PDB file of C-alpha atoms in Angstrom:
ATOM      1  CA  MET A  19       0.018  -0.134   0.066  1.00 82.00           C
ATOM      2  CA  PRO A  20       1.187   3.568  -0.978  1.00 92.00           C
ATOM      3  CA  LEU A  21       2.338   5.889   1.723  1.00 96.00           C
ATOM      4  CA  VAL A  22       0.310   8.707  -0.023  1.00 96.00           C
ATOM      5  CA  THR A  23      -2.198   7.849  -2.998  1.00 94.00           C
ATOM      6  CA  PRO A  24      -1.962   8.991  -6.154  1.00 94.00           C
ATOM      7  CA  LEU A  25      -4.277  11.601  -7.563  1.00 91.00           C
ATOM      8  CA  SER A  26      -6.231  11.378 -10.790  1.00 88.00           C
ATOM      9  CA  ILE A  27      -4.461  12.521 -14.008  1.00 86.00           C
ATOM     10  CA  ASN A  28      -6.971  14.880 -14.410  1.00 85.00           C
ATOM     11  CA  HIS A  29      -6.520  16.838 -11.061  1.00 85.00           C
ATOM     12  CA  ASP A  30      -4.006  19.435 -12.330  1.00 79.00           C
ATOM     13  CA  GLU A  31      -4.549  20.533 -15.724  1.00 83.00           C
ATOM     14  CA  THR A  32      -0.938  21.968 -16.360  1.00 81.00           C
ATOM     15  CA  THR A  33       0.328  18.288 -15.068  1.00 78.00           C
ATOM     16  CA  GLN A  34      -2.053  16.739 -17.263  1.00 80.00           C
ATOM     17  CA  GLU A  35      -0.456  18.591 -20.514  1.00 84.00           C
ATOM     18  CA  LEU A  36       3.122  18.228 -19.342  1.00 77.00           C
ATOM     19  CA  ALA A  37       2.410  14.541 -18.392  1.00 79.00           C
ATOM     20  CA  ASN A  38       1.782  13.627 -22.208  1.00 84.00           C
ATOM     21  CA  PHE A  39       5.484  13.369 -22.333  1.00 86.00           C
ATOM     22  CA  PHE A  40       5.433   9.784 -20.699  1.00 91.00           C
ATOM     23  CA  ASN A  41       2.906   8.611 -23.049  1.00 88.00           C
ATOM     24  CA  GLU A  42       5.560   8.418 -25.294  1.00 86.00           C
ATOM     25  CA  THR A  43       8.292   7.185 -22.624  1.00 88.00           C
ATOM     26  CA  LEU A  44       6.100   4.606 -20.808  1.00 94.00           C
ATOM     27  CA  GLY A  45       2.924   4.522 -22.372  1.00 93.00           C
ATOM     28  CA  PHE A  46       1.469   5.496 -19.254  1.00 93.00           C
ATOM     29  CA  CYS A  47       1.429   8.604 -16.738  1.00 93.00           C
ATOM     30  CA  PRO A  48       3.716   6.907 -13.765  1.00 96.00           C
ATOM     31  CA  ASN A  49       1.695   6.873 -10.168  1.00 96.00           C
ATOM     32  CA  SER A  50       5.179   8.610  -8.861  1.00 96.00           C
ATOM     33  CA  VAL A  51       3.799  12.061 -10.784  1.00 94.00           C
ATOM     34  CA  LEU A  52       0.324  11.587  -9.689  1.00 94.00           C
ATOM     35  CA  THR A  53       1.228  11.426  -6.069  1.00 95.00           C
ATOM     36  CA  MET A  54       3.545  14.257  -6.731  1.00 95.00           C
ATOM     37  CA  GLN A  55       0.288  16.145  -8.223  1.00 92.00           C
ATOM     38  CA  ARG A  56      -0.727  16.640  -4.462  1.00 94.00           C
ATOM     39  CA  ARG A  57       1.859  19.685  -4.936  1.00 93.00           C
ATOM     40  CA  PRO A  58       1.521  20.779  -8.446  1.00 90.00           C
ATOM     41  CA  ALA A  59       4.604  22.547  -8.449  1.00 93.00           C
ATOM     42  CA  ILE A  60       6.773  19.379  -7.590  1.00 94.00           C
ATOM     43  CA  SER A  61       4.895  17.491 -10.470  1.00 91.00           C
ATOM     44  CA  ARG A  62       5.569  20.469 -13.079  1.00 90.00           C
ATOM     45  CA  ALA A  63       9.229  20.938 -11.888  1.00 94.00           C
ATOM     46  CA  PHE A  64       9.970  17.131 -12.100  1.00 95.00           C
ATOM     47  CA  ILE A  65       8.473  16.790 -15.412  1.00 93.00           C
ATOM     48  CA  ASN A  66      10.244  19.818 -16.666  1.00 94.00           C
ATOM     49  CA  LEU A  67      13.715  18.368 -15.108  1.00 96.00           C
ATOM     50  CA  ASN A  68      12.934  14.944 -16.619  1.00 95.00           C
ATOM     51  CA  LYS A  69      12.447  16.524 -20.086  1.00 94.00           C
ATOM     52  CA  ALA A  70      15.553  18.376 -20.167  1.00 96.00           C
ATOM     53  CA  VAL A  71      17.713  15.432 -18.336  1.00 97.00           C
ATOM     54  CA  MET A  72      16.156  12.893 -20.836  1.00 96.00           C
ATOM     55  CA  ALA A  73      16.581  15.229 -24.031  1.00 94.00           C
ATOM     56  CA  ASN A  74      19.432  14.145 -26.371  1.00 90.00           C
ATOM     57  CA  ASP A  75      21.980  16.663 -27.187  1.00 86.00           C
ATOM     58  CA  GLY A  76      25.163  14.557 -28.017  1.00 84.00           C
ATOM     59  CA  ARG A  77      25.845  10.656 -28.324  1.00 96.00           C
ATOM     60  CA  VAL A  78      24.294   9.695 -25.391  1.00 98.00           C
ATOM     61  CA  THR A  79      21.266   8.097 -26.988  1.00 97.00           C
ATOM     62  CA  SER A  80      17.830   7.752 -25.679  1.00 97.00           C
ATOM     63  CA  ALA A  81      18.321   3.915 -24.740  1.00 97.00           C
ATOM     64  CA  LEU A  82      21.385   4.370 -23.387  1.00 98.00           C
ATOM     65  CA  LYS A  83      19.986   6.958 -20.976  1.00 98.00           C
ATOM     66  CA  ARG A  84      17.250   4.526 -19.695  1.00 98.00           C
ATOM     67  CA  MET A  85      19.908   1.679 -19.028  1.00 98.00           C
ATOM     68  CA  ILE A  86      22.190   4.286 -16.756  1.00 98.00           C
ATOM     69  CA  ALA A  87      18.828   4.459 -14.999  1.00 98.00           C
ATOM     70  CA  TRP A  88      18.256   1.007 -14.898  1.00 98.00           C
ATOM     71  CA  VAL A  89      21.833   0.472 -13.513  1.00 98.00           C
ATOM     72  CA  SER A  90      21.045   3.786 -10.905  1.00 98.00           C
ATOM     73  CA  SER A  91      17.983   1.938  -9.693  1.00 98.00           C
ATOM     74  CA  ASN A  92      19.280  -1.381  -9.415  1.00 97.00           C
ATOM     75  CA  ALA A  93      22.070  -0.317  -7.209  1.00 97.00           C
ATOM     76  CA  THR A  94      19.700   1.565  -5.049  1.00 96.00           C
ATOM     77  CA  GLY A  95      17.234  -1.299  -4.964  1.00 96.00           C
ATOM     78  CA  CYS A  96      14.105   0.270  -6.206  1.00 97.00           C
ATOM     79  CA  ARG A  97      12.115  -1.935  -7.911  1.00 97.00           C
ATOM     80  CA  TYR A  98       9.584   0.623  -9.140  1.00 98.00           C
ATOM     81  CA  CYS A  99      12.433   2.464 -10.908  1.00 98.00           C
ATOM     82  CA  GLN A 100      13.852  -0.676 -12.221  1.00 98.00           C
ATOM     83  CA  ALA A 101      11.083  -1.747 -14.131  1.00 98.00           C
ATOM     84  CA  HIS A 102      10.363   1.720 -15.564  1.00 98.00           C
ATOM     85  CA  ALA A 103      13.891   2.342 -16.762  1.00 98.00           C
ATOM     86  CA  ILE A 104      13.737  -1.149 -18.515  1.00 97.00           C
ATOM     87  CA  ARG A 105      10.409  -0.293 -20.345  1.00 97.00           C
ATOM     88  CA  ALA A 106      11.568   3.253 -21.421  1.00 97.00           C
ATOM     89  CA  ALA A 107      14.895   1.628 -22.712  1.00 97.00           C
ATOM     90  CA  GLU A 108      12.892  -1.046 -24.749  1.00 96.00           C
ATOM     91  CA  ARG A 109      10.503   1.936 -25.859  1.00 95.00           C
ATOM     92  CA  TYR A 110      13.240   3.944 -26.978  1.00 95.00           C
ATOM     93  CA  GLY A 111      15.201   1.224 -28.985  1.00 95.00           C
ATOM     94  CA  ALA A 112      17.841  -0.740 -26.932  1.00 97.00           C
ATOM     95  CA  GLU A 113      18.901  -3.619 -28.514  1.00 97.00           C
ATOM     96  CA  GLN A 114      17.060  -6.536 -27.472  1.00 96.00           C
ATOM     97  CA  GLU A 115      20.245  -8.489 -26.970  1.00 97.00           C
ATOM     98  CA  GLN A 116      21.261  -5.471 -24.480  1.00 97.00           C
ATOM     99  CA  LEU A 117      17.813  -5.863 -23.092  1.00 96.00           C
ATOM    100  CA  ASP A 118      17.862  -9.638 -22.465  1.00 95.00           C
ATOM    101  CA  ASN A 119      21.240  -9.386 -20.658  1.00 96.00           C
ATOM    102  CA  ILE A 120      21.702  -5.943 -19.365  1.00 95.00           C
ATOM    103  CA  TRP A 121      22.732  -7.523 -15.785  1.00 95.00           C
ATOM    104  CA  GLU A 122      25.911  -8.934 -17.703  1.00 97.00           C
ATOM    105  CA  TYR A 123      26.616  -5.527 -19.278  1.00 98.00           C
ATOM    106  CA  ARG A 124      30.157  -5.603 -18.137  1.00 98.00           C
ATOM    107  CA  THR A 125      30.880  -8.718 -19.868  1.00 98.00           C
ATOM    108  CA  HIS A 126      28.231  -9.387 -22.393  1.00 98.00           C
ATOM    109  CA  PRO A 127      29.143  -8.746 -26.198  1.00 98.00           C
ATOM    110  CA  ALA A 128      26.271  -6.588 -26.740  1.00 98.00           C
ATOM    111  CA  PHE A 129      27.762  -3.683 -25.017  1.00 98.00           C
ATOM    112  CA  SER A 130      30.465  -1.576 -26.205  1.00 98.00           C
ATOM    113  CA  GLU A 131      33.252  -0.265 -24.110  1.00 98.00           C
ATOM    114  CA  ALA A 132      32.022   3.009 -24.117  1.00 98.00           C
ATOM    115  CA  GLU A 133      28.614   1.803 -22.956  1.00 98.00           C
ATOM    116  CA  ARG A 134      30.346  -0.288 -20.420  1.00 98.00           C
ATOM    117  CA  ALA A 135      32.105   3.084 -18.841  1.00 98.00           C
ATOM    118  CA  ALA A 136      28.475   4.984 -18.794  1.00 98.00           C
ATOM    119  CA  LEU A 137      26.938   2.281 -16.987  1.00 98.00           C
ATOM    120  CA  ASP A 138      29.761   1.613 -14.696  1.00 98.00           C
ATOM    121  CA  PHE A 139      29.856   5.332 -13.949  1.00 98.00           C
ATOM    122  CA  SER A 140      26.168   5.315 -13.149  1.00 98.00           C
ATOM    123  CA  LEU A 141      27.054   2.188 -10.431  1.00 98.00           C
ATOM    124  CA  GLN A 142      29.576   4.011  -8.991  1.00 98.00           C
ATOM    125  CA  ALA A 143      27.871   7.284  -8.814  1.00 98.00           C
ATOM    126  CA  SER A 144      24.567   5.834  -7.637  1.00 98.00           C
ATOM    127  CA  MET A 145      26.382   4.207  -4.247  1.00 97.00           C
ATOM    128  CA  VAL A 146      26.185   5.364  -0.785  1.00 95.00           C
ATOM    129  CA  PRO A 147      29.128   6.518  -0.536  1.00 97.00           C
ATOM    130  CA  ASN A 148      29.699   7.641  -3.785  1.00 97.00           C
ATOM    131  CA  ALA A 149      32.699   5.649  -5.347  1.00 98.00           C
ATOM    132  CA  VAL A 150      33.232   7.794  -8.412  1.00 98.00           C
ATOM    133  CA  ASP A 151      37.213   7.871  -9.083  1.00 98.00           C
ATOM    134  CA  ALA A 152      40.013   8.606 -11.118  1.00 98.00           C
ATOM    135  CA  GLU A 153      39.957   5.378 -12.792  1.00 98.00           C
ATOM    136  CA  ILE A 154      36.318   6.048 -13.809  1.00 98.00           C
ATOM    137  CA  LYS A 155      36.952   9.721 -14.915  1.00 98.00           C
ATOM    138  CA  GLU A 156      39.614   8.543 -17.290  1.00 98.00           C
ATOM    139  CA  ARG A 157      37.564   5.644 -18.932  1.00 98.00           C
ATOM    140  CA  LEU A 158      34.824   8.283 -19.134  1.00 98.00           C
ATOM    141  CA  TYR A 159      37.332  10.721 -20.901  1.00 98.00           C
ATOM    142  CA  LYS A 160      38.205   7.940 -23.446  1.00 98.00           C
ATOM    143  CA  TYR A 161      34.703   7.603 -25.265  1.00 98.00           C
ATOM    144  CA  TRP A 162      32.569  10.492 -23.958  1.00 98.00           C
ATOM    145  CA  ASP A 163      32.866  14.557 -23.891  1.00 97.00           C
ATOM    146  CA  GLU A 164      32.274  16.554 -20.847  1.00 97.00           C
ATOM    147  CA  GLY A 165      28.755  17.467 -22.018  1.00 96.00           C
ATOM    148  CA  GLU A 166      27.949  14.172 -22.422  1.00 97.00           C
ATOM    149  CA  ILE A 167      29.175  13.398 -18.956  1.00 98.00           C
ATOM    150  CA  VAL A 168      26.919  16.033 -17.913  1.00 97.00           C
ATOM    151  CA  GLU A 169      23.805  14.485 -19.638  1.00 97.00           C
ATOM    152  CA  MET A 170      24.683  11.081 -17.729  1.00 98.00           C
ATOM    153  CA  LEU A 171      25.078  12.378 -14.407  1.00 98.00           C
ATOM    154  CA  GLY A 172      21.994  13.995 -14.987  1.00 98.00           C
ATOM    155  CA  VAL A 173      20.130  10.769 -15.524  1.00 98.00           C
ATOM    156  CA  ILE A 174      21.802   9.573 -12.648  1.00 98.00           C
ATOM    157  CA  SER A 175      20.826  12.246 -10.560  1.00 98.00           C
ATOM    158  CA  LEU A 176      17.020  12.374 -11.885  1.00 98.00           C
ATOM    159  CA  PHE A 177      16.687   8.490 -11.018  1.00 98.00           C
ATOM    160  CA  GLY A 178      18.539   9.300  -7.189  1.00 98.00           C
ATOM    161  CA  TYR A 179      15.510  11.433  -6.654  1.00 98.00           C
ATOM    162  CA  LEU A 180      12.838   9.026  -8.224  1.00 98.00           C
ATOM    163  CA  ASN A 181      14.427   5.821  -6.412  1.00 98.00           C
ATOM    164  CA  ARG A 182      14.115   7.860  -2.852  1.00 98.00           C
ATOM    165  CA  TRP A 183      10.671   8.998  -3.903  1.00 98.00           C
ATOM    166  CA  ASN A 184       9.218   5.627  -5.169  1.00 98.00           C
ATOM    167  CA  ASP A 185      10.918   3.685  -2.572  1.00 97.00           C
ATOM    168  CA  SER A 186       9.822   5.856   0.357  1.00 97.00           C
ATOM    169  CA  MET A 187       6.083   6.256  -1.214  1.00 98.00           C
ATOM    170  CA  GLY A 188       6.057   2.406  -2.046  1.00 97.00           C
ATOM    171  CA  THR A 189       4.282   3.766  -5.316  1.00 98.00           C
ATOM    172  CA  SER A 190       2.120   1.328  -6.697  1.00 97.00           C
ATOM    173  CA  ILE A 191       3.228  -0.031 -10.115  1.00 97.00           C
ATOM    174  CA  GLU A 192       1.319   0.023 -13.014  1.00 97.00           C
ATOM    175  CA  GLU A 193       0.867  -3.024 -15.165  1.00 96.00           C
ATOM    176  CA  GLY A 194       2.979  -1.949 -18.191  1.00 95.00           C
ATOM    177  CA  ALA A 195       5.937  -1.525 -16.094  1.00 97.00           C
ATOM    178  CA  VAL A 196       5.311  -5.113 -14.208  1.00 97.00           C
ATOM    179  CA  GLU A 197       5.202  -6.720 -17.676  1.00 97.00           C
ATOM    180  CA  SER A 198       8.334  -4.973 -18.448  1.00 96.00           C
ATOM    181  CA  GLY A 199      10.058  -5.921 -15.472  1.00 96.00           C
ATOM    182  CA  ASP A 200       8.832  -9.681 -15.557  1.00 97.00           C
ATOM    183  CA  GLN A 201      10.376  -9.949 -19.050  1.00 96.00           C
ATOM    184  CA  TYR A 202      13.728  -8.646 -18.663  1.00 95.00           C
ATOM    185  CA  LEU A 203      14.101  -8.823 -14.872  1.00 95.00           C
ATOM    186  CA  GLY A 204      12.510 -11.687 -13.683  1.00 95.00           C
ATOM    187  CA  LYS A 205      15.030 -14.205 -14.427  1.00 93.00           C
ATOM    188  CA  HIS A 206      17.207 -12.687 -11.851  1.00 93.00           C
ATOM    189  CA  GLY A 207      14.510 -12.214  -9.228  1.00 94.00           C
ATOM    190  CA  TRP A 208      12.872  -9.178  -9.918  1.00 96.00           C
ATOM    191  CA  GLU A 209       8.994  -8.370  -8.502  1.00 96.00           C
ATOM    192  CA  LYS A 210       6.933  -5.863  -7.474  1.00 95.00           C
ATOM    193  CA  GLY A 211       8.052  -6.001  -3.760  1.00 94.00           C
ATOM    194  CA  LYS A 212       6.178  -3.220  -1.931  1.00 95.00           C
ATOM    195  CA  HIS A 213       4.931  -1.624  -5.139  1.00 96.00           C
ATOM    196  CA  VAL A 214       1.790  -3.449  -5.539  1.00 92.00           C
TER     197      VAL A 214
END
């Protein structure tokens, strides 16, 4: 049972308009946004931040951004965000082999060294205490420019917020996200947990 009940998508007109972004991303408006609506300034600011962070300004693809989000969410243990991130990666064109083997990104041939560096950065930046060090910096600079590194950390930071929000709220997970979680993550023990 969620800590706070999500409101209807129709509760706040501005949020409703902005939330159309998620129809493309996920196929539905997330319950996390519908909970944020209890303070519409928060839901609006979050959606606008999400749009800015997920915009593509370099070579960090939409699919890679969603896989970065998955690694971050997996590191923090947020099952809600894990399912959302893998669903969005699928919808934004991640290769089937990458989706099927996301848990093995460090060794599976479907992932390039540049992608591995980005995903390892996500893992290290999501740990508490933070584990970003000189080695990951060197690996990042081998493949990515500073603007692209800023894009990646934007995704990691956005999902840091979402991981805390959804795990603390116990946000009810939507059926579409459950389907993606079961399909791509279930073989490694993913389940809804408290997000019923």
